[in-house]
Coordinates of C-alpha atoms and ligand atoms in Angstrom, one line a residue:
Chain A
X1 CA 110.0 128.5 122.3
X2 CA 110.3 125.1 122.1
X3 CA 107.4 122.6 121.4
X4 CA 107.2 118.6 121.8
X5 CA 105.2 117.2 120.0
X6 CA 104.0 113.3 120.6
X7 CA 102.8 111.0 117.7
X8 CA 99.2 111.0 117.1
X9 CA 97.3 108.0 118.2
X10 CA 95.7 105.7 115.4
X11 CA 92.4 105.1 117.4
X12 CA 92.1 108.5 117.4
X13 CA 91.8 109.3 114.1
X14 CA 90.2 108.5 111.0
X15 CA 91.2 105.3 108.9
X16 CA 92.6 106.0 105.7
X17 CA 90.6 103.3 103.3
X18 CA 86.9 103.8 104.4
X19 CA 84.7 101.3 102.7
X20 CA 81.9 103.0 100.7
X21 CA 83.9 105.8 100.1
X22 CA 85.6 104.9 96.9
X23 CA 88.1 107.4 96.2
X24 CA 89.8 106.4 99.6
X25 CA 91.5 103.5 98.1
X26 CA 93.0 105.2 95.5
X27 CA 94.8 108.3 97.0
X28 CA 95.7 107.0 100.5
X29 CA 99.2 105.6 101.1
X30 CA 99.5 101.6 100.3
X31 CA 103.2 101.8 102.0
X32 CA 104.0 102.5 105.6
X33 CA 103.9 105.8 106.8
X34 CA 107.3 106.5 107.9
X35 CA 108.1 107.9 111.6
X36 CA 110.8 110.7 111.4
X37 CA 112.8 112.3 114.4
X38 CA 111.2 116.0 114.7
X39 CA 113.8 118.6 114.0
X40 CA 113.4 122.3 114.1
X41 CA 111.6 121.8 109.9
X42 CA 108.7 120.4 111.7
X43 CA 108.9 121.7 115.1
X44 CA 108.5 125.9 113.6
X45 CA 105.9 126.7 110.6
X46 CA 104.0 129.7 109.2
X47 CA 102.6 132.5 111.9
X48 CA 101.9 134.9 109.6
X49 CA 99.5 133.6 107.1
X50 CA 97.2 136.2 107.6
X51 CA 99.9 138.9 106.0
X52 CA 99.7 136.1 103.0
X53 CA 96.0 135.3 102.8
X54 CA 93.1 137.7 102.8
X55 CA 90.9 137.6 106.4
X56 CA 87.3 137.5 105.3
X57 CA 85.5 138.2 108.6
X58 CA 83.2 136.0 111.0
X59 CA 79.6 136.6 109.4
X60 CA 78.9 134.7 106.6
X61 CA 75.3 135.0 107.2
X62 CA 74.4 138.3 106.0
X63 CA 72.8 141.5 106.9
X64 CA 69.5 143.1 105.5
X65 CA 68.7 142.5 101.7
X66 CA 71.4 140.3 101.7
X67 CA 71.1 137.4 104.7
X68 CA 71.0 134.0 103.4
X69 CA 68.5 131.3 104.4
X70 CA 68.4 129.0 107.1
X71 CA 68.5 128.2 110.5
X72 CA 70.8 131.7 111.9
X73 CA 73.6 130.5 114.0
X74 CA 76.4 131.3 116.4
X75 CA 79.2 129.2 116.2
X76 CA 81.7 129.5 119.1
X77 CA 85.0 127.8 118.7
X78 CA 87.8 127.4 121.0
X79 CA 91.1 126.1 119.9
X80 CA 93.8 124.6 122.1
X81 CA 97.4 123.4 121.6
X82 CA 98.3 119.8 123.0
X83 CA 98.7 121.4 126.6
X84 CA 95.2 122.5 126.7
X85 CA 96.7 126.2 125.9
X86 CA 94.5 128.5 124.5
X87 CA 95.9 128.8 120.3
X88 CA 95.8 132.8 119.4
X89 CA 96.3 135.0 116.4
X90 CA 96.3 131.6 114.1
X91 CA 94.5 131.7 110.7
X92 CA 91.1 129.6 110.9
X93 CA 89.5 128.7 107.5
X94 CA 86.2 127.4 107.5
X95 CA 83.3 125.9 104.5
X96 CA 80.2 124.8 104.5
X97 CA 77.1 124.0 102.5
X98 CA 74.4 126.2 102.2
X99 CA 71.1 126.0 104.1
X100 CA 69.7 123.4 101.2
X101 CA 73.0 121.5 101.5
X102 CA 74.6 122.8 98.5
X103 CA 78.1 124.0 98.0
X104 CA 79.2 127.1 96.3
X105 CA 81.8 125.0 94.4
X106 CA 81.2 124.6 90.4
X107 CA 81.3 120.5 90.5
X108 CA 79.1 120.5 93.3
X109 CA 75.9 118.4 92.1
X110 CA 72.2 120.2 91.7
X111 CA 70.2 118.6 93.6
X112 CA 69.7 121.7 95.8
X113 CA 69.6 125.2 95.0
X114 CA 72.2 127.6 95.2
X115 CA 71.4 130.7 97.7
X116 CA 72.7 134.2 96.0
X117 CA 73.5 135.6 99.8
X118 CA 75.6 132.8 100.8
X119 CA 79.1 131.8 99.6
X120 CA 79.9 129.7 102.6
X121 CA 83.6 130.4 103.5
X122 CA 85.6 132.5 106.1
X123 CA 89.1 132.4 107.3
X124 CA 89.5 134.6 110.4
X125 CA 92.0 134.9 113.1
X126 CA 91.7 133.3 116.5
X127 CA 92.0 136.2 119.3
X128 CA 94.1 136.0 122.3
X129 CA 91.8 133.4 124.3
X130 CA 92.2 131.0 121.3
X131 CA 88.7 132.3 120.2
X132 CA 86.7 132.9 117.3
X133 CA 83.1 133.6 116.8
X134 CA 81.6 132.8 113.7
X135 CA 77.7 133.7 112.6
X136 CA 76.5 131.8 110.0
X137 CA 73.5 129.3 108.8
X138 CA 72.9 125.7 109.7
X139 CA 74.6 123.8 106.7
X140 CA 71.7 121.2 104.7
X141 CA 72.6 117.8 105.1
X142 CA 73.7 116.5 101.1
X143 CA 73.6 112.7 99.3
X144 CA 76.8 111.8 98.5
X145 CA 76.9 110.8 94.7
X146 CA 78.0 106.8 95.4
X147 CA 74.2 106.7 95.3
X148 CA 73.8 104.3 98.2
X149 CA 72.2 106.3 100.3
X150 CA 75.3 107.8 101.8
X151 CA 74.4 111.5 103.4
X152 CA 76.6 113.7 104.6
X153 CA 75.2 114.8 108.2
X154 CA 75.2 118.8 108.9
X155 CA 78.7 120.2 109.1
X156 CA 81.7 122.4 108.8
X157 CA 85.0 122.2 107.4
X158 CA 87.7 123.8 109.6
X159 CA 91.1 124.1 108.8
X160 CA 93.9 125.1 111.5
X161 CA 97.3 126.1 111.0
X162 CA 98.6 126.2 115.2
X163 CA 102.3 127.3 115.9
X164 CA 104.4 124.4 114.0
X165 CA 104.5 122.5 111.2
X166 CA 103.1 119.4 113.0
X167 CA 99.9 121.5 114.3
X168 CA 98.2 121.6 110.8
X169 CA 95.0 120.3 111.2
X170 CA 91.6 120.1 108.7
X171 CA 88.5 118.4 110.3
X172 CA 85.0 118.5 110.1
X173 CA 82.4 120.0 112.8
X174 CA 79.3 118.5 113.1
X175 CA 76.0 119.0 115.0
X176 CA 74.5 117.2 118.4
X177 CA 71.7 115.0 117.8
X178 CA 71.7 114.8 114.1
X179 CA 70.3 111.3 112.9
X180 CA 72.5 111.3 110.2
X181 CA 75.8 111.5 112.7
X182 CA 75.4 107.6 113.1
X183 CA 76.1 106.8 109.3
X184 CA 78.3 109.1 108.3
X185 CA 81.4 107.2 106.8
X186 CA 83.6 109.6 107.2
X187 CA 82.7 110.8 111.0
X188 CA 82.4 107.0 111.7
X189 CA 86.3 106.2 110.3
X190 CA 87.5 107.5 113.7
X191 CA 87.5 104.4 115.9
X192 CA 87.3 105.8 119.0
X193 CA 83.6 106.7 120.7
X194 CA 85.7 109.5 122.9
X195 CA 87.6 110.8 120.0
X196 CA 84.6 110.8 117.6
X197 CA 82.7 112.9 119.9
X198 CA 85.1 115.5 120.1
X199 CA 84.1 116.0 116.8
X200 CA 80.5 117.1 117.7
X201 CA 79.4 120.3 118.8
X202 CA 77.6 121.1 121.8
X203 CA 74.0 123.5 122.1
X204 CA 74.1 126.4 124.3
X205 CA 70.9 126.8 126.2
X206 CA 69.2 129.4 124.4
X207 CA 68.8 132.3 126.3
X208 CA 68.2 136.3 125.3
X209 CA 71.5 137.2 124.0
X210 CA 71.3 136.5 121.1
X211 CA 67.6 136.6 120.7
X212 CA 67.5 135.3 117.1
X213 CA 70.3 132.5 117.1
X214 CA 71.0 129.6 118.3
X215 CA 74.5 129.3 119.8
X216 CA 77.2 126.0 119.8
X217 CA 79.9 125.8 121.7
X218 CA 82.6 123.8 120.2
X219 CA 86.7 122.9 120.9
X220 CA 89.7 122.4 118.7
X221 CA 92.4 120.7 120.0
X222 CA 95.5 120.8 117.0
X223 CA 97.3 117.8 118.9
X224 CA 98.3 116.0 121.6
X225 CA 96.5 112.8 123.4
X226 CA 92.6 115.0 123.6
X227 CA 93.3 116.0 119.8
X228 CA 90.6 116.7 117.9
X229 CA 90.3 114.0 114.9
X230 CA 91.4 114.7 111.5
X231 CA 88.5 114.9 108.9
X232 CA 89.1 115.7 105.2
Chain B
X1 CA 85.2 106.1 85.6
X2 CA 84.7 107.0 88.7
X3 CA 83.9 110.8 89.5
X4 CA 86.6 113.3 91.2
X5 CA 86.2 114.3 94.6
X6 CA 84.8 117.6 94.3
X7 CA 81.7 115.2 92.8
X8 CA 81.9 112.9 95.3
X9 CA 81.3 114.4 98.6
X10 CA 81.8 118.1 98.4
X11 CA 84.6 120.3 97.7
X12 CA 88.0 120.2 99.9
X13 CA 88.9 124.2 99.7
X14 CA 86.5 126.1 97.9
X15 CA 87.7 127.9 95.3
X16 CA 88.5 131.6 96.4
X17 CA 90.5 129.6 99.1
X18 CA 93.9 129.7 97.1
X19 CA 94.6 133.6 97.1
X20 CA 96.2 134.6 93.7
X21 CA 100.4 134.9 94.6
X22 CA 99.9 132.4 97.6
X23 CA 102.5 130.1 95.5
X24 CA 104.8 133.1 95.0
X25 CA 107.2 132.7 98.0
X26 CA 109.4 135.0 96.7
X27 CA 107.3 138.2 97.1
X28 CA 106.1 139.0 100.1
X29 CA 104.4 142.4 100.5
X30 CA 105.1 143.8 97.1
X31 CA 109.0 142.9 98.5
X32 CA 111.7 141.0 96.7
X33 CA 113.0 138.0 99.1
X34 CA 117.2 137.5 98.9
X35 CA 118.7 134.6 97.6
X36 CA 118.6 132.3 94.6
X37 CA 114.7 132.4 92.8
X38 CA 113.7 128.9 91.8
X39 CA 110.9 127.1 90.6
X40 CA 109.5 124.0 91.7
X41 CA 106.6 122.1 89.6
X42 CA 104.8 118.5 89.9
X43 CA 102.0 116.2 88.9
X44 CA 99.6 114.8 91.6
X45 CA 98.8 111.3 90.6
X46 CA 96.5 108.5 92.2
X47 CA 96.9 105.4 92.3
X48 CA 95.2 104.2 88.4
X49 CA 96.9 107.3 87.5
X50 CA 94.2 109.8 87.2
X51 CA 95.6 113.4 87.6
X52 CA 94.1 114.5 90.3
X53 CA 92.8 118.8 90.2
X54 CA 92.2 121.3 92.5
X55 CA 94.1 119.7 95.1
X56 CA 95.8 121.6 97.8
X57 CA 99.6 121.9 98.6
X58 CA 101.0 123.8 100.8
X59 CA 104.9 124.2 101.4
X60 CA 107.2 125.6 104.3
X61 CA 111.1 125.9 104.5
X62 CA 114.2 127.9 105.6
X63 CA 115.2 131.3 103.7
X64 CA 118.4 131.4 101.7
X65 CA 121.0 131.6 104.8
X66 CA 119.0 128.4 106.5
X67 CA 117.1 130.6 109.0
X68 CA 113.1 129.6 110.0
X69 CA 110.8 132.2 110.0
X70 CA 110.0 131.3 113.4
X71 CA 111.1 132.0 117.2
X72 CA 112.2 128.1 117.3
X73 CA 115.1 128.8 115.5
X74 CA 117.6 130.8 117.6
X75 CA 118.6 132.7 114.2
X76 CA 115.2 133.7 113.6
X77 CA 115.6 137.7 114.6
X78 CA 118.1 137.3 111.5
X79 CA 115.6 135.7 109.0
X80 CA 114.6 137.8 106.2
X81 CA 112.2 140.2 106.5
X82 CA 111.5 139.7 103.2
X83 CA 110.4 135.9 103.2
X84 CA 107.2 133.9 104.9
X85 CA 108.6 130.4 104.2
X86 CA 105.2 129.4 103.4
X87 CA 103.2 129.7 100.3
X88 CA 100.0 127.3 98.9
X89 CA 98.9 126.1 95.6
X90 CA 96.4 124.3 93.9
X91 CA 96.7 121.6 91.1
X92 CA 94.8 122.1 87.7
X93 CA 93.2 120.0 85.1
X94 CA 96.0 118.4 84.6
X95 CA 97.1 117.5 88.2
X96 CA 100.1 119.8 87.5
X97 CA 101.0 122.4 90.5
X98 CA 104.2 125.2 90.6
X99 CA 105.5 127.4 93.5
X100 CA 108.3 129.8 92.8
X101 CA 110.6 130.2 96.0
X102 CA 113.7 130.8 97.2
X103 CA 116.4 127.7 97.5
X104 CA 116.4 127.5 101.5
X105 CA 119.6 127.1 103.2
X106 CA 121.3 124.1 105.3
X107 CA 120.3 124.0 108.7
X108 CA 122.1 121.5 111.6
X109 CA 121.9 118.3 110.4
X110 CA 119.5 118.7 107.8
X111 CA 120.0 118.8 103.9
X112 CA 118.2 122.0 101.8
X113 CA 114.8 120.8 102.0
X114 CA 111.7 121.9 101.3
X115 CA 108.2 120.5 103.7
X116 CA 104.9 119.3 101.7
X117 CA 101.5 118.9 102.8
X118 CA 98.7 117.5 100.4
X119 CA 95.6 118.0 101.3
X120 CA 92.6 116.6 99.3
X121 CA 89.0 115.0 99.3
X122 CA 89.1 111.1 100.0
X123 CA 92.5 111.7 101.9
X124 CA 91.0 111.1 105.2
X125 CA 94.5 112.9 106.6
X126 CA 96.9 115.1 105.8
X127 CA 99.6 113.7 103.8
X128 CA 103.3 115.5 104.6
X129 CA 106.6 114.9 102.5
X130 CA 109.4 116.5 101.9
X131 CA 111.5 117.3 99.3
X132 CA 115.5 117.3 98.8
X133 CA 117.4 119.3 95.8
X134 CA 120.6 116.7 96.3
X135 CA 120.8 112.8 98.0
X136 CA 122.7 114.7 100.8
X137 CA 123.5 113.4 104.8
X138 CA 119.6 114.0 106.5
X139 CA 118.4 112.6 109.5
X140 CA 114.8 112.5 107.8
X141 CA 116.4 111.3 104.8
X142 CA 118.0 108.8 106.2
X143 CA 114.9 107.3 107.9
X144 CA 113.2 106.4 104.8
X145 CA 114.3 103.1 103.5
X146 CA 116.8 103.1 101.1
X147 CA 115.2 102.1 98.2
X148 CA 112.2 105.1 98.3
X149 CA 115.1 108.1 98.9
X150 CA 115.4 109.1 95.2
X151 CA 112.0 109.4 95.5
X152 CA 112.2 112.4 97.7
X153 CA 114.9 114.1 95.5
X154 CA 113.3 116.9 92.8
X155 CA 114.5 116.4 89.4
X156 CA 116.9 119.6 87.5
X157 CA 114.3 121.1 85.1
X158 CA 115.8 123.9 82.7
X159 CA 118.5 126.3 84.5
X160 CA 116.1 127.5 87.4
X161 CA 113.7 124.9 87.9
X162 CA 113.1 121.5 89.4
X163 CA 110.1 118.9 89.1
X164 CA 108.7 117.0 92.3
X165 CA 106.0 114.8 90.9
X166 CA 103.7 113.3 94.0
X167 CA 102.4 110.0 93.5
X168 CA 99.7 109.2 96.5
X169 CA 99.4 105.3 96.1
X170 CA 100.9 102.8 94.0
X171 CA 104.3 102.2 91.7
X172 CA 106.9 104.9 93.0
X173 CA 104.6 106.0 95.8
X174 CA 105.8 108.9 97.4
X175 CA 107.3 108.2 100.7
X176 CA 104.9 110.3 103.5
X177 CA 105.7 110.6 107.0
X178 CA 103.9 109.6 109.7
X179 CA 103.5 113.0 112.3
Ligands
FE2_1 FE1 81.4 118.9 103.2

């Protein structure tokens, strides 16, 4: 098993020093990255983080007494190596706000309130297809606290591990048609138009299965020249 | 002063994301993993300095004979059982992080080394490094510039354990690579 593995291209992905974000300046590299030859380090990595970390599960919504509230949703993910081949049995974590657009997390600001049924994390194992099928609510759009009218748009944090080393990948997902998409400085670092959409989810038609979600289809590519961009 | 990220815009990992013993490579399983038990501990700095906490690091190396714990390496039916490779951490107040492990083993043409990824709020990309025990003939070594190696090289801390302080921006930046 033997994997090649190109460098990423720049356009592709998100600048490091976003102006408006301020932390960016601060932890992001002021030295040249520096190119290495990939040896086997790189080229292997972890397969069995799910016999390290616990598997939560793929509904984070709820069930009876206990569902949380907002918009009920499917998420369907597919994730893909730099061939295009489907990824399987590789650990997916995943966060998001709430419905209101609050996180779980104890710094996170109160300007929305915090739902008792939702915690807002999973980490699940993609199946042989590269799959994984997550139910869920829409995450609430949240101000950022620069306090220049910086929102965060609707999304989700993903984090991949794939087969090597090279493969790790955290990014954000985000949803089609959201006015807040076009201002978002962190979805709007990426340069590219192409590479920005790959970023975006896509509506499934609704249709009767299932009656009382709404479905989106989205794609992770860990690497390669139709890589999915990094977002932290 | 300028808030922390988890103010800024959201949390990176939430925080049952860092299972307890994830930073204990050498258990696995309630098992005991062969070789030489070390332990590795560092600050995470920004640029003015500021400690930076609950950031996430995640390492991943040989075992003790040199052998990856994947089927890349042709050795790997003979890894131990015993031994993931990989563990994660987060850093706390005080920037501060530790993993215990196992010393890895040499492998062809690389020096004992150990793989770092940071991964944080405001880093708009993963950040990887790497650390060395000894300034030793590496072919990743040798492609940092001279100047930043000893950089890359852990510092002898009491009779089991070493430091590896990260610095993300400024005086004695960290040398990260670019893959
Ligand atoms: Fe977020």
């Amino acid at each position: 098993m033997k994997t090649v593995i190109d460098p990423r291209d720049e356009r592709t992905q998100p600048a490091r020093i976003v102006p408006g974000y301020p932390q960016t300046p601060l932890r992001n590299p002021r030295e040249p990255l520096i190119r290495r030859p990939p040896t086997l380090s790189e080229l292997s990595g972890p397969l069995e983080v799910a016999r390290r970390v616990r598997v939560l599960g793929g509904d984070i919504a709820g069930q009876g007494e206990k569902q949380a509230i907002g918009q009920l949703i499917h998420l369907r993910v597919r994730v893909l190596d730099e061939d295009g081949a489907p990824v399987g049995g590789t650990v997916v974590e995943m966060w998001q706000a709430n419905g209101a657009g609050r996180y779980i997390h104890p710094n996170d600001d109160d300007h929305a309130p915090p739902d008792p049924n939702f915690y807002g994390a999973a980490r699940l194992v993609t199946d042989e297809n590269g799959q994984f099928e997550l139910r869920t609510v829409k995450p609430g759009a949240y101000p950022v606290p620069t306090r220049d009218g910086w929102w965060r748009p609707p999304h989700v944090h993903f984090s991949l591990f794939g087969k090597v080393w090279l493969s790790r990948l955290v990014t954000q997902m985000y949803f089609p048609g959201e006015p807040l998409n076009a201002q978002d400085r962190i979805l709007n670092a990426v340069p590219d138009t192409v590479a920005r959409e790959r970023l975006v989810a896509q509506l499934v038609p609704p249709s009767a299965q299932p009656h009382n979600a709404l479905v989106y289809e989205h794609r992770i590519v860990l690497r390669g020249r139709t890589a999915t961009p990094e977002q932290s | 002063m300028i808030p922390t990220g988890e103010a800024t815009i959201g949390p990176f990992f939430p925080p049952r994301y860092v299972d307890a013993g994830a930073n204990d490579l050498t258990l696995f399983e309630g098992r005991k993993a062969k070789g030489e038990a070390i332990e590795i501990r560092g600050r995470v700095l920004q640029e003015d300095g500021a400690a930076l906490e609950n950031l996430v690091l995640e390492i991943w190396q040989t075992d003790a004979k040199g052998i990856y714990r994947h089927p890349a390496d042709p050795r790997h039916a003979q890894a131990d059982a015993d031994f993931l490779g990989w563990g994660r951490t987060v850093t706390d107040a005080g920037g501060e992080y530790v993993f215990r492990t196992i010393r890895p083993g040499a492998t062809e043409g690389r020096a004992p080394h150990i793989n770092f990824m940071v991964m944080y709020s405001g880093l708009m990309r993963i950040l990887k490094t790497t650390m060395y025990f000894t300034h030793e003939m590496d072919v990743v070594l040798s492609a940092v510039p001279v100047s930043r190696r000893e950089l890359l090289i852990a510092k002898k801390q009491g009779p089991d354990g070493y430091r590896f302080d990260i610095r993300l921006r400024g005086e004695n930046e960290t040398p990260f690579f670019d893959d």
